[in-house]
mmCIF file of C-alpha atoms and ligand atoms in Angstrom:
data_model
loop_
_atom_site.group_PDB
_atom_site.id
_atom_site.type_symbol
_atom_site.label_atom_id
_atom_site.label_comp_id
_atom_site.label_asym_id
_atom_site.label_seq_id
_atom_site.Cartn_x
_atom_site.Cartn_y
_atom_site.Cartn_z
ATOM 1 C CA ALA A 1 -57.325 0.486 -57.676
ATOM 2 C CA LYS A 2 -54.024 1.072 -59.510
ATOM 3 C CA ALA A 3 -53.841 3.424 -62.517
ATOM 4 C CA PRO A 4 -53.643 1.560 -65.800
ATOM 5 C CA VAL A 5 -50.192 1.054 -67.531
ATOM 6 C CA ARG A 6 -49.658 1.209 -71.272
ATOM 7 C CA VAL A 7 -48.241 -2.015 -72.904
ATOM 8 C CA ALA A 8 -47.174 -1.711 -76.503
ATOM 9 C CA VAL A 9 -47.048 -5.018 -78.537
ATOM 10 C CA THR A 10 -45.712 -5.065 -82.139
ATOM 11 C CA GLY A 11 -46.525 -7.869 -84.537
ATOM 12 C CA ALA A 12 -49.760 -8.087 -82.638
ATOM 13 C CA ALA A 13 -51.603 -10.051 -85.289
ATOM 14 C CA GLY A 14 -48.873 -12.719 -85.551
ATOM 15 C CA GLN A 15 -48.716 -16.132 -83.988
ATOM 16 C CA ILE A 16 -46.726 -15.057 -80.917
ATOM 17 C CA GLY A 17 -48.962 -11.998 -80.523
ATOM 18 C CA TYR A 18 -51.965 -14.235 -80.470
ATOM 19 C CA ALA A 19 -50.502 -16.283 -77.650
ATOM 20 C CA LEU A 20 -49.332 -13.166 -75.790
ATOM 21 C CA LEU A 21 -52.005 -10.477 -75.729
ATOM 22 C CA PHE A 22 -54.700 -12.468 -73.945
ATOM 23 C CA ARG A 23 -52.323 -13.385 -71.123
ATOM 24 C CA ILE A 24 -51.183 -9.686 -70.673
ATOM 25 C CA ALA A 25 -54.870 -8.665 -70.654
ATOM 26 C CA SER A 26 -55.626 -11.252 -67.982
ATOM 27 C CA GLY A 27 -53.046 -10.049 -65.589
ATOM 28 C CA GLU A 28 -50.452 -12.795 -66.001
ATOM 29 C CA MET A 29 -47.640 -10.372 -66.864
ATOM 30 C CA LEU A 30 -48.031 -7.424 -64.492
ATOM 31 C CA GLY A 31 -50.224 -8.926 -61.813
ATOM 32 C CA LYS A 32 -53.901 -9.491 -61.234
ATOM 33 C CA ASP A 33 -54.369 -6.014 -59.677
ATOM 34 C CA GLN A 34 -52.780 -4.074 -62.604
ATOM 35 C CA PRO A 35 -55.076 -2.674 -65.283
ATOM 36 C CA VAL A 36 -53.482 -2.385 -68.743
ATOM 37 C CA ILE A 37 -54.034 -0.505 -71.914
ATOM 38 C CA LEU A 38 -52.850 -2.457 -74.951
ATOM 39 C CA GLN A 39 -51.317 -0.507 -77.732
ATOM 40 C CA MET A 40 -50.873 -2.846 -80.766
ATOM 41 C CA LEU A 41 -48.869 -2.247 -83.762
ATOM 42 C CA GLU A 42 -49.108 -4.112 -87.137
ATOM 43 C CA LEU A 43 -47.847 -3.544 -90.677
ATOM 44 C CA PRO A 44 -49.779 -0.933 -92.729
ATOM 45 C CA ILE A 45 -51.156 -3.478 -95.056
ATOM 46 C CA ASP A 46 -54.846 -4.434 -95.338
ATOM 47 C CA LYS A 47 -54.345 -8.030 -94.354
ATOM 48 C CA ALA A 48 -52.308 -7.311 -91.195
ATOM 49 C CA GLN A 49 -54.702 -4.518 -90.154
ATOM 50 C CA ALA A 50 -57.752 -6.744 -90.635
ATOM 51 C CA ALA A 51 -56.200 -9.503 -88.745
ATOM 52 C CA LEU A 52 -55.390 -7.115 -85.936
ATOM 53 C CA LYS A 53 -59.011 -5.855 -85.847
ATOM 54 C CA GLY A 54 -59.999 -9.449 -85.446
ATOM 55 C CA VAL A 55 -57.656 -9.974 -82.470
ATOM 56 C CA MET A 56 -59.048 -6.844 -80.859
ATOM 57 C CA MET A 57 -62.558 -8.172 -81.319
ATOM 58 C CA GLU A 58 -61.570 -11.323 -79.571
ATOM 59 C CA LEU A 59 -59.891 -9.369 -76.794
ATOM 60 C CA GLU A 60 -63.178 -7.469 -76.410
ATOM 61 C CA ASP A 61 -65.092 -10.679 -76.202
ATOM 62 C CA CYS A 62 -63.003 -11.884 -73.244
ATOM 63 C CA ALA A 63 -64.418 -8.990 -71.154
ATOM 64 C CA PHE A 64 -61.163 -8.930 -69.208
ATOM 65 C CA PRO A 65 -61.709 -6.794 -66.114
ATOM 66 C CA LEU A 66 -58.043 -5.600 -66.310
ATOM 67 C CA LEU A 67 -58.242 -4.415 -69.891
ATOM 68 C CA ALA A 68 -58.665 -0.779 -69.527
ATOM 69 C CA GLY A 69 -58.311 0.158 -73.157
ATOM 70 C CA MET A 70 -56.934 -0.808 -76.582
ATOM 71 C CA VAL A 71 -55.366 0.956 -79.552
ATOM 72 C CA GLY A 72 -54.652 -0.794 -82.890
ATOM 73 C CA THR A 73 -52.340 1.074 -85.348
ATOM 74 C CA ALA A 74 -49.871 0.999 -88.014
ATOM 75 C CA ASP A 75 -47.935 4.047 -86.704
ATOM 76 C CA PRO A 76 -45.176 3.278 -84.147
ATOM 77 C CA LYS A 77 -45.561 6.752 -82.656
ATOM 78 C CA VAL A 78 -49.128 6.043 -81.867
ATOM 79 C CA ALA A 79 -48.309 2.499 -80.439
ATOM 80 C CA PHE A 80 -45.445 3.649 -78.335
ATOM 81 C CA LYS A 81 -47.112 6.885 -77.021
ATOM 82 C CA ASP A 82 -46.514 7.079 -73.313
ATOM 83 C CA ALA A 83 -45.927 3.283 -73.173
ATOM 84 C CA ASP A 84 -44.599 1.875 -69.936
ATOM 85 C CA TYR A 85 -43.729 -1.468 -71.543
ATOM 86 C CA ALA A 86 -42.996 -2.481 -75.094
ATOM 87 C CA LEU A 87 -42.757 -6.059 -76.383
ATOM 88 C CA LEU A 88 -41.191 -5.869 -79.866
ATOM 89 C CA VAL A 89 -42.371 -9.071 -81.444
ATOM 90 C CA GLY A 90 -42.935 -8.060 -85.141
ATOM 91 C CA ALA A 91 -39.977 -8.568 -87.390
ATOM 92 C CA LYS A 92 -39.160 -9.473 -90.945
ATOM 93 C CA PRO A 93 -38.937 -13.213 -91.337
ATOM 94 C CA ARG A 94 -36.337 -14.786 -93.591
ATOM 95 C CA GLY A 95 -37.765 -15.284 -97.010
ATOM 96 C CA PRO A 96 -36.750 -17.989 -99.639
ATOM 97 C CA GLY A 97 -33.178 -17.286 -100.875
ATOM 98 C CA MET A 98 -32.691 -14.394 -98.527
ATOM 99 C CA GLU A 99 -29.158 -14.021 -97.243
ATOM 100 C CA ARG A 100 -28.567 -13.689 -93.496
ATOM 101 C CA LYS A 101 -27.003 -10.223 -94.203
ATOM 102 C CA ASP A 102 -30.209 -9.092 -96.031
ATOM 103 C CA LEU A 103 -32.289 -10.231 -93.168
ATOM 104 C CA LEU A 104 -30.216 -8.271 -90.746
ATOM 105 C CA MET A 105 -30.506 -5.108 -92.876
ATOM 106 C CA GLU A 106 -34.282 -5.460 -93.298
ATOM 107 C CA ASN A 107 -34.668 -5.804 -89.524
ATOM 108 C CA ALA A 108 -32.287 -2.925 -88.855
ATOM 109 C CA LYS A 109 -34.627 -0.726 -90.814
ATOM 110 C CA ILE A 110 -37.504 -1.736 -88.670
ATOM 111 C CA PHE A 111 -35.746 -1.398 -85.330
ATOM 112 C CA ILE A 112 -34.122 1.933 -86.192
ATOM 113 C CA GLU A 113 -37.604 3.330 -86.877
ATOM 114 C CA GLN A 114 -39.038 1.807 -83.728
ATOM 115 C CA GLY A 115 -36.146 2.890 -81.619
ATOM 116 C CA LYS A 116 -36.617 6.496 -82.828
ATOM 117 C CA ALA A 117 -40.337 6.347 -82.182
ATOM 118 C CA LEU A 118 -39.663 5.011 -78.668
ATOM 119 C CA ASP A 119 -37.195 7.779 -78.183
ATOM 120 C CA ALA A 120 -39.731 10.400 -79.185
ATOM 121 C CA VAL A 121 -42.843 9.325 -77.411
ATOM 122 C CA ALA A 122 -42.518 6.477 -74.890
ATOM 123 C CA SER A 123 -42.415 6.862 -71.009
ATOM 124 C CA ARG A 124 -38.739 7.695 -69.924
ATOM 125 C CA ASN A 125 -39.105 4.563 -67.705
ATOM 126 C CA ILE A 126 -40.189 2.220 -70.479
ATOM 127 C CA LYS A 127 -39.088 -1.349 -70.256
ATOM 128 C CA VAL A 128 -38.517 -2.803 -73.734
ATOM 129 C CA LEU A 129 -38.212 -6.464 -74.546
ATOM 130 C CA VAL A 130 -37.267 -7.529 -78.027
ATOM 131 C CA VAL A 131 -38.492 -10.878 -79.196
ATOM 132 C CA GLY A 132 -38.327 -10.523 -83.055
ATOM 133 C CA ASN A 133 -35.237 -12.143 -84.498
ATOM 134 C CA PRO A 134 -32.273 -11.507 -84.569
ATOM 135 C CA ALA A 135 -33.403 -10.486 -81.078
ATOM 136 C CA ASN A 136 -30.137 -9.336 -79.524
ATOM 137 C CA THR A 137 -29.057 -7.277 -82.457
ATOM 138 C CA ASN A 138 -32.434 -5.812 -83.040
ATOM 139 C CA ALA A 139 -32.514 -4.734 -79.329
ATOM 140 C CA TRP A 140 -29.073 -3.255 -79.734
ATOM 141 C CA ILE A 141 -30.151 -1.278 -82.760
ATOM 142 C CA ALA A 142 -33.312 0.020 -80.985
ATOM 143 C CA MET A 143 -31.179 1.035 -78.000
ATOM 144 C CA LYS A 144 -28.722 2.889 -80.308
ATOM 145 C CA SER A 145 -31.638 4.504 -82.044
ATOM 146 C CA ALA A 146 -33.087 5.879 -78.706
ATOM 147 C CA PRO A 147 -30.302 7.993 -77.248
ATOM 148 C CA SER A 148 -32.531 9.836 -74.836
ATOM 149 C CA LEU A 149 -33.689 6.587 -73.127
ATOM 150 C CA PRO A 150 -31.535 4.797 -70.541
ATOM 151 C CA LYS A 151 -29.635 1.921 -72.144
ATOM 152 C CA GLU A 152 -30.686 -0.445 -69.371
ATOM 153 C CA ASN A 153 -34.254 -0.064 -70.555
ATOM 154 C CA PHE A 154 -33.529 -2.267 -73.556
ATOM 155 C CA THR A 155 -33.447 -6.036 -73.308
ATOM 156 C CA ALA A 156 -33.563 -9.131 -75.526
ATOM 157 C CA MET A 157 -35.328 -12.376 -74.888
ATOM 158 C CA LEU A 158 -33.153 -15.281 -73.780
ATOM 159 C CA ARG A 159 -35.763 -16.552 -71.479
ATOM 160 C CA LEU A 160 -37.148 -19.187 -73.901
ATOM 161 C CA ASP A 161 -33.640 -20.677 -74.091
ATOM 162 C CA HIS A 162 -33.357 -20.568 -70.271
ATOM 163 C CA ASN A 163 -36.739 -22.242 -69.924
ATOM 164 C CA ARG A 164 -35.887 -24.837 -72.517
ATOM 165 C CA ALA A 165 -32.623 -25.675 -70.599
ATOM 166 C CA LEU A 166 -34.568 -25.947 -67.301
ATOM 167 C CA SER A 167 -36.916 -28.461 -68.729
ATOM 168 C CA GLN A 168 -34.098 -30.531 -70.377
ATOM 169 C CA LEU A 169 -32.277 -30.758 -66.942
ATOM 170 C CA ALA A 170 -35.568 -31.598 -65.221
ATOM 171 C CA SER A 171 -36.255 -34.624 -67.583
ATOM 172 C CA LYS A 172 -32.564 -35.791 -67.307
ATOM 173 C CA THR A 173 -32.543 -35.777 -63.413
ATOM 174 C CA GLY A 174 -36.254 -36.486 -62.825
ATOM 175 C CA LYS A 175 -36.453 -33.490 -60.555
ATOM 176 C CA PRO A 176 -39.045 -30.655 -60.802
ATOM 177 C CA VAL A 177 -38.166 -27.418 -62.659
ATOM 178 C CA ASP A 178 -38.856 -25.349 -59.584
ATOM 179 C CA SER A 179 -36.214 -27.160 -57.682
ATOM 180 C CA MET A 180 -33.618 -25.522 -59.963
ATOM 181 C CA GLU A 181 -31.679 -22.371 -59.254
ATOM 182 C CA LYS A 182 -28.851 -20.467 -60.836
ATOM 183 C CA LEU A 183 -28.922 -21.695 -64.398
ATOM 184 C CA ILE A 184 -27.389 -19.321 -67.047
ATOM 185 C CA VAL A 185 -27.731 -19.045 -70.777
ATOM 186 C CA TRP A 186 -24.902 -16.738 -72.029
ATOM 187 C CA GLY A 187 -24.825 -14.818 -75.309
ATOM 188 C CA ASN A 188 -26.917 -14.587 -78.380
ATOM 189 C CA HIS A 189 -30.500 -15.946 -78.825
ATOM 190 C CA SER A 190 -29.260 -18.312 -81.613
ATOM 191 C CA PRO A 191 -27.836 -21.870 -81.740
ATOM 192 C CA THR A 192 -24.404 -20.404 -80.516
ATOM 193 C CA MET A 193 -25.879 -19.631 -76.999
ATOM 194 C CA TYR A 194 -24.188 -21.281 -74.058
ATOM 195 C CA PRO A 195 -26.392 -22.846 -71.400
ATOM 196 C CA ASP A 196 -24.123 -23.016 -68.274
ATOM 197 C CA TYR A 197 -25.015 -25.270 -65.371
ATOM 198 C CA ARG A 198 -21.810 -24.942 -63.500
ATOM 199 C CA PHE A 199 -23.374 -22.748 -60.781
ATOM 200 C CA ALA A 200 -26.763 -24.298 -60.896
ATOM 201 C CA THR A 201 -28.373 -26.494 -58.158
ATOM 202 C CA ILE A 202 -31.003 -28.998 -58.520
ATOM 203 C CA ALA A 203 -33.025 -29.814 -55.418
ATOM 204 C CA GLY A 204 -30.092 -28.293 -53.415
ATOM 205 C CA GLN A 205 -27.455 -30.512 -55.081
ATOM 206 C CA ALA A 206 -24.812 -29.016 -57.472
ATOM 207 C CA ALA A 207 -26.096 -29.478 -61.009
ATOM 208 C CA PRO A 208 -23.088 -31.227 -62.399
ATOM 209 C CA ALA A 209 -23.150 -33.807 -59.682
ATOM 210 C CA ALA A 210 -26.918 -34.290 -59.861
ATOM 211 C CA VAL A 211 -26.595 -34.838 -63.682
ATOM 212 C CA ASN A 212 -23.362 -36.788 -63.346
ATOM 213 C CA ASP A 213 -22.864 -37.098 -67.088
ATOM 214 C CA ASP A 214 -20.561 -34.553 -68.507
ATOM 215 C CA ALA A 215 -20.550 -36.066 -71.952
ATOM 216 C CA TRP A 216 -24.374 -35.692 -72.095
ATOM 217 C CA TYR A 217 -24.045 -32.126 -70.878
ATOM 218 C CA LYS A 218 -21.507 -31.192 -73.567
ATOM 219 C CA ASN A 219 -22.470 -33.290 -76.426
ATOM 220 C CA GLU A 220 -26.278 -33.540 -76.095
ATOM 221 C CA PHE A 221 -27.766 -30.956 -73.781
ATOM 222 C CA ILE A 222 -25.942 -27.882 -75.041
ATOM 223 C CA PRO A 223 -26.653 -28.518 -78.752
ATOM 224 C CA LYS A 224 -30.239 -29.652 -78.070
ATOM 225 C CA VAL A 225 -31.109 -26.415 -76.248
ATOM 226 C CA GLY A 226 -29.517 -24.463 -79.116
ATOM 227 C CA LYS A 227 -31.344 -26.304 -81.791
ATOM 228 C CA ARG A 228 -34.678 -26.550 -80.045
ATOM 229 C CA GLY A 229 -36.258 -23.820 -82.133
ATOM 230 C CA ALA A 230 -35.437 -25.730 -85.247
ATOM 231 C CA ALA A 231 -36.839 -28.935 -83.722
ATOM 232 C CA ILE A 232 -40.124 -27.159 -83.079
ATOM 233 C CA ILE A 233 -40.326 -25.991 -86.651
ATOM 234 C CA GLU A 234 -39.601 -29.484 -87.906
ATOM 235 C CA ALA A 235 -42.432 -30.909 -85.708
ATOM 236 C CA ARG A 236 -44.989 -28.244 -85.915
ATOM 237 C CA GLY A 237 -44.344 -26.771 -89.407
ATOM 238 C CA VAL A 238 -44.220 -23.308 -87.827
ATOM 239 C CA SER A 239 -41.974 -21.747 -85.270
ATOM 240 C CA SER A 240 -42.427 -21.706 -81.512
ATOM 241 C CA ALA A 241 -45.211 -19.394 -80.493
ATOM 242 C CA ALA A 242 -46.956 -20.247 -77.140
ATOM 243 C CA SER A 243 -43.688 -21.101 -75.527
ATOM 244 C CA ALA A 244 -42.165 -17.878 -76.855
ATOM 245 C CA ALA A 245 -45.073 -15.802 -75.604
ATOM 246 C CA ASN A 246 -44.784 -17.607 -72.234
ATOM 247 C CA ALA A 247 -41.179 -16.692 -72.037
ATOM 248 C CA ALA A 248 -41.964 -13.049 -72.892
ATOM 249 C CA ILE A 249 -44.451 -13.001 -70.039
ATOM 250 C CA ASP A 250 -41.875 -14.612 -67.588
ATOM 251 C CA HIS A 251 -39.230 -12.105 -68.673
ATOM 252 C CA MET A 252 -41.416 -9.004 -68.242
ATOM 253 C CA ARG A 253 -43.101 -10.176 -65.128
ATOM 254 C CA ASP A 254 -39.780 -10.865 -63.411
ATOM 255 C CA TRP A 255 -38.328 -7.546 -64.526
ATOM 256 C CA ALA A 256 -41.445 -5.603 -63.353
ATOM 257 C CA LEU A 257 -42.260 -7.554 -60.163
ATOM 258 C CA GLY A 258 -38.956 -9.093 -59.029
ATOM 259 C CA THR A 259 -37.491 -12.586 -58.911
ATOM 260 C CA ASN A 260 -37.120 -12.861 -55.072
ATOM 261 C CA GLY A 261 -33.404 -13.506 -55.451
ATOM 262 C CA LYS A 262 -33.741 -16.101 -58.164
ATOM 263 C CA TRP A 263 -31.396 -15.969 -61.180
ATOM 264 C CA VAL A 264 -32.909 -15.595 -64.581
ATOM 265 C CA THR A 265 -31.325 -14.966 -67.975
ATOM 266 C CA MET A 266 -31.861 -11.654 -69.776
ATOM 267 C CA GLY A 267 -30.150 -10.103 -72.795
ATOM 268 C CA VAL A 268 -28.917 -6.782 -71.524
ATOM 269 C CA PRO A 269 -26.252 -4.204 -72.694
ATOM 270 C CA SER A 270 -23.011 -5.410 -71.207
ATOM 271 C CA ASP A 271 -21.261 -3.358 -68.526
ATOM 272 C CA GLY A 272 -17.934 -4.841 -69.617
ATOM 273 C CA SER A 273 -17.865 -7.664 -67.139
ATOM 274 C CA TYR A 274 -17.027 -11.216 -68.096
ATOM 275 C CA GLY A 275 -14.990 -10.006 -71.069
ATOM 276 C CA ILE A 276 -18.037 -8.858 -72.924
ATOM 277 C CA PRO A 277 -17.449 -5.452 -74.517
ATOM 278 C CA GLU A 278 -19.498 -2.688 -72.982
ATOM 279 C CA GLY A 279 -22.889 -2.085 -74.784
ATOM 280 C CA THR A 280 -23.056 -5.556 -76.444
ATOM 281 C CA LEU A 281 -26.576 -7.055 -75.968
ATOM 282 C CA TYR A 282 -25.657 -10.360 -74.411
ATOM 283 C CA GLY A 283 -27.548 -12.913 -72.373
ATOM 284 C CA VAL A 284 -26.307 -12.906 -68.649
ATOM 285 C CA PRO A 285 -27.692 -13.996 -65.307
ATOM 286 C CA VAL A 286 -29.579 -11.317 -63.410
ATOM 287 C CA THR A 287 -31.825 -10.963 -60.387
ATOM 288 C CA CYS A 288 -34.632 -8.376 -60.446
ATOM 289 C CA VAL A 289 -35.751 -6.117 -57.707
ATOM 290 C CA GLY A 290 -37.760 -2.940 -57.514
ATOM 291 C CA GLY A 291 -38.295 -2.899 -61.276
ATOM 292 C CA LYS A 292 -34.590 -3.140 -62.118
ATOM 293 C CA TYR A 293 -32.332 -5.977 -62.997
ATOM 294 C CA GLN A 294 -28.987 -6.430 -61.451
ATOM 295 C CA ARG A 295 -26.237 -8.562 -62.985
ATOM 296 C CA VAL A 296 -24.954 -11.492 -61.043
ATOM 297 C CA THR A 297 -21.293 -10.608 -60.662
ATOM 298 C CA GLY A 298 -17.995 -12.279 -59.903
ATOM 299 C CA LEU A 299 -18.642 -15.719 -61.385
ATOM 300 C CA ALA A 300 -15.498 -17.645 -62.435
ATOM 301 C CA ILE A 301 -15.121 -18.375 -66.132
ATOM 302 C CA ASP A 302 -13.243 -21.636 -66.948
ATOM 303 C CA ASP A 303 -11.598 -22.378 -70.279
ATOM 304 C CA PHE A 304 -14.538 -24.328 -71.659
ATOM 305 C CA SER A 305 -16.935 -21.531 -70.896
ATOM 306 C CA ARG A 306 -14.593 -18.756 -72.162
ATOM 307 C CA GLN A 307 -14.409 -20.527 -75.427
ATOM 308 C CA LYS A 308 -18.275 -20.883 -75.581
ATOM 309 C CA MET A 309 -18.877 -17.312 -74.511
ATOM 310 C CA ASP A 310 -16.387 -15.892 -77.015
ATOM 311 C CA PHE A 311 -17.897 -17.997 -79.835
ATOM 312 C CA THR A 312 -21.416 -16.635 -79.277
ATOM 313 C CA LEU A 313 -19.907 -13.122 -78.794
ATOM 314 C CA LYS A 314 -18.154 -13.307 -82.165
ATOM 315 C CA GLU A 315 -21.453 -14.036 -83.821
ATOM 316 C CA LEU A 316 -23.028 -11.066 -82.082
ATOM 317 C CA GLN A 317 -20.177 -8.767 -83.156
ATOM 318 C CA GLU A 318 -20.550 -9.911 -86.746
ATOM 319 C CA GLU A 319 -24.246 -9.090 -86.592
ATOM 320 C CA GLN A 320 -23.457 -5.640 -85.185
ATOM 321 C CA ASP A 321 -20.843 -4.996 -87.831
ATOM 322 C CA GLY A 322 -23.294 -5.873 -90.606
ATOM 323 C CA VAL A 323 -25.628 -3.123 -89.576
ATOM 324 C CA LYS A 324 -23.350 -0.542 -88.051
ATOM 325 C CA SER A 325 -23.121 1.571 -91.249
ATOM 326 C CA MET A 326 -26.957 2.111 -91.077
ATOM 327 C CA LEU A 327 -26.821 3.572 -87.663
ATOM 328 C CA GLY A 328 -25.191 6.805 -88.676
HETATM 329 P P1 NAX B 1 -45.459 -14.017 -87.271
HETATM 330 O O1 NAX B 1 -44.928 -13.922 -88.727
HETATM 331 O O2 NAX B 1 -46.596 -15.025 -87.052
HETATM 332 O O3 NAX B 1 -45.916 -12.688 -86.781
HETATM 333 C C1 NAX B 1 -45.114 -11.427 -86.866
HETATM 334 C C2 NAX B 1 -46.105 -10.405 -87.134
HETATM 335 O O4 NAX B 1 -45.295 -9.149 -87.098
HETATM 336 C C3 NAX B 1 -46.852 -10.345 -88.450
HETATM 337 O O5 NAX B 1 -48.248 -10.258 -88.188
HETATM 338 C C4 NAX B 1 -46.311 -9.178 -89.212
HETATM 339 O O6 NAX B 1 -47.357 -8.599 -89.986
HETATM 340 C C5 NAX B 1 -45.872 -8.284 -88.077
HETATM 341 N N1 NAX B 1 -44.815 -7.335 -88.406
HETATM 342 C C6 NAX B 1 -43.703 -7.549 -89.183
HETATM 343 N N2 NAX B 1 -43.009 -6.415 -89.307
HETATM 344 C C7 NAX B 1 -43.597 -5.543 -88.456
HETATM 345 C C8 NAX B 1 -43.392 -4.148 -88.211
HETATM 346 N N3 NAX B 1 -42.248 -3.548 -88.762
HETATM 347 N N4 NAX B 1 -44.142 -3.524 -87.384
HETATM 348 C C9 NAX B 1 -45.189 -4.132 -86.840
HETATM 349 N N5 NAX B 1 -45.516 -5.337 -87.044
HETATM 350 C C10 NAX B 1 -44.763 -6.077 -87.976
HETATM 351 O O7 NAX B 1 -44.170 -14.431 -86.396
HETATM 352 P P2 NAX B 1 -44.085 -14.998 -84.947
HETATM 353 O O8 NAX B 1 -44.063 -16.452 -84.911
HETATM 354 O O9 NAX B 1 -45.149 -14.223 -84.144
HETATM 355 O O10 NAX B 1 -42.665 -14.482 -84.523
HETATM 356 C C11 NAX B 1 -42.350 -13.195 -84.290
HETATM 357 C C12 NAX B 1 -40.829 -13.070 -84.165
HETATM 358 O O11 NAX B 1 -40.370 -13.631 -82.976
HETATM 359 C C13 NAX B 1 -39.964 -13.575 -85.354
HETATM 360 O O12 NAX B 1 -38.978 -12.691 -85.701
HETATM 361 C C14 NAX B 1 -39.428 -14.841 -84.726
HETATM 362 O O13 NAX B 1 -38.191 -15.149 -85.375
HETATM 363 C C15 NAX B 1 -39.145 -14.326 -83.348
HETATM 364 N N6 NAX B 1 -38.943 -15.440 -82.255
HETATM 365 C C16 NAX B 1 -38.040 -15.057 -81.258
HETATM 366 C C17 NAX B 1 -37.862 -15.999 -80.184
HETATM 367 C C18 NAX B 1 -36.908 -15.583 -79.036
HETATM 368 O O14 NAX B 1 -36.734 -16.439 -78.168
HETATM 369 N N7 NAX B 1 -36.324 -14.446 -79.013
HETATM 370 C C19 NAX B 1 -38.460 -17.266 -80.163
HETATM 371 C C20 NAX B 1 -39.693 -17.437 -81.049
HETATM 372 C C21 NAX B 1 -39.659 -16.662 -82.354
HETATM 373 O O15 NAX B 1 -38.944 -17.457 -83.294
#
């Protein structure tokens, strides 16, 4: 049998945590032959710690054969100790009357502390996925705060946006989602993201031809994918949770176990390609093999795409500028 791996999850008592932990423990993320030890972090307040205890009781009650151990804590250095994977879900939500800038700063504090803790105690091969918003900038901050870890170990979640785009294309064309290849979502996990179907195929046919409705693509599809999170809040009264957890599972599973040549979208530090300044945490197409992601290179960028890609880049740069002074 395989040796267990350590999976840290922050915000473990939150709604995404509740949709995520049970799937990790059942083997959906790392495989049905991979035992896991869950190391769960919550805020050091009674209510959060009590809720975490309850989640751990339920995990116990599932008697998952692959769940080899559990740790519940309020200390990032305990949660991240020797961790092989970290899913950073917990973040400060926007409160009433809170400015965007304040939200950025509050989250910067969290991700500086957590980046430092990862730097100090995690496995040198740790794979980090940031889900908590603003996800790209939080991942960038954690990466900057962990100088002894390889930069490529830090990623942000664009997979929910990628999956949303796949489903919208499936319902437009009446073709199954698994007949689609080579879709991309460029940029920031925010309404400025750019879902790009120019290279995609749907059941072997070029996506633009299969859709055959450029006005729909530009005026309905792109904004709809971008505003999907808000539409879920409007309908449910709370933000996406099960679909976000599902995307986190997809992201980590593909990174760890490979995509068999399929393109997926991950937020990763740029290598300077596609006119994205080096280091910027930006959604790009990748394939994964042997526990590593590789960027899809050499794609042509047309004027429409350039403008969309620069727009979402500008937002990311503004976010980075807003927190730069805190990074020392
Ligand atoms: P909840 O408020 O239900 O849960 C968050 C949990 O994190 C809470 O239990 C809280 O106590 C805990 N927490 C807060 N700060 C913490 C810290 N410093 N250390 C440890 N735990 C901490 O939110 P939920 O719906 O689970 O969403 C979590 C985050 O995911 C939010 O920032 C949300 O905006 C973000 N999302 C990101 C998505 C993406 O695609 N990247 C999509 C879904 C979601 O909106």
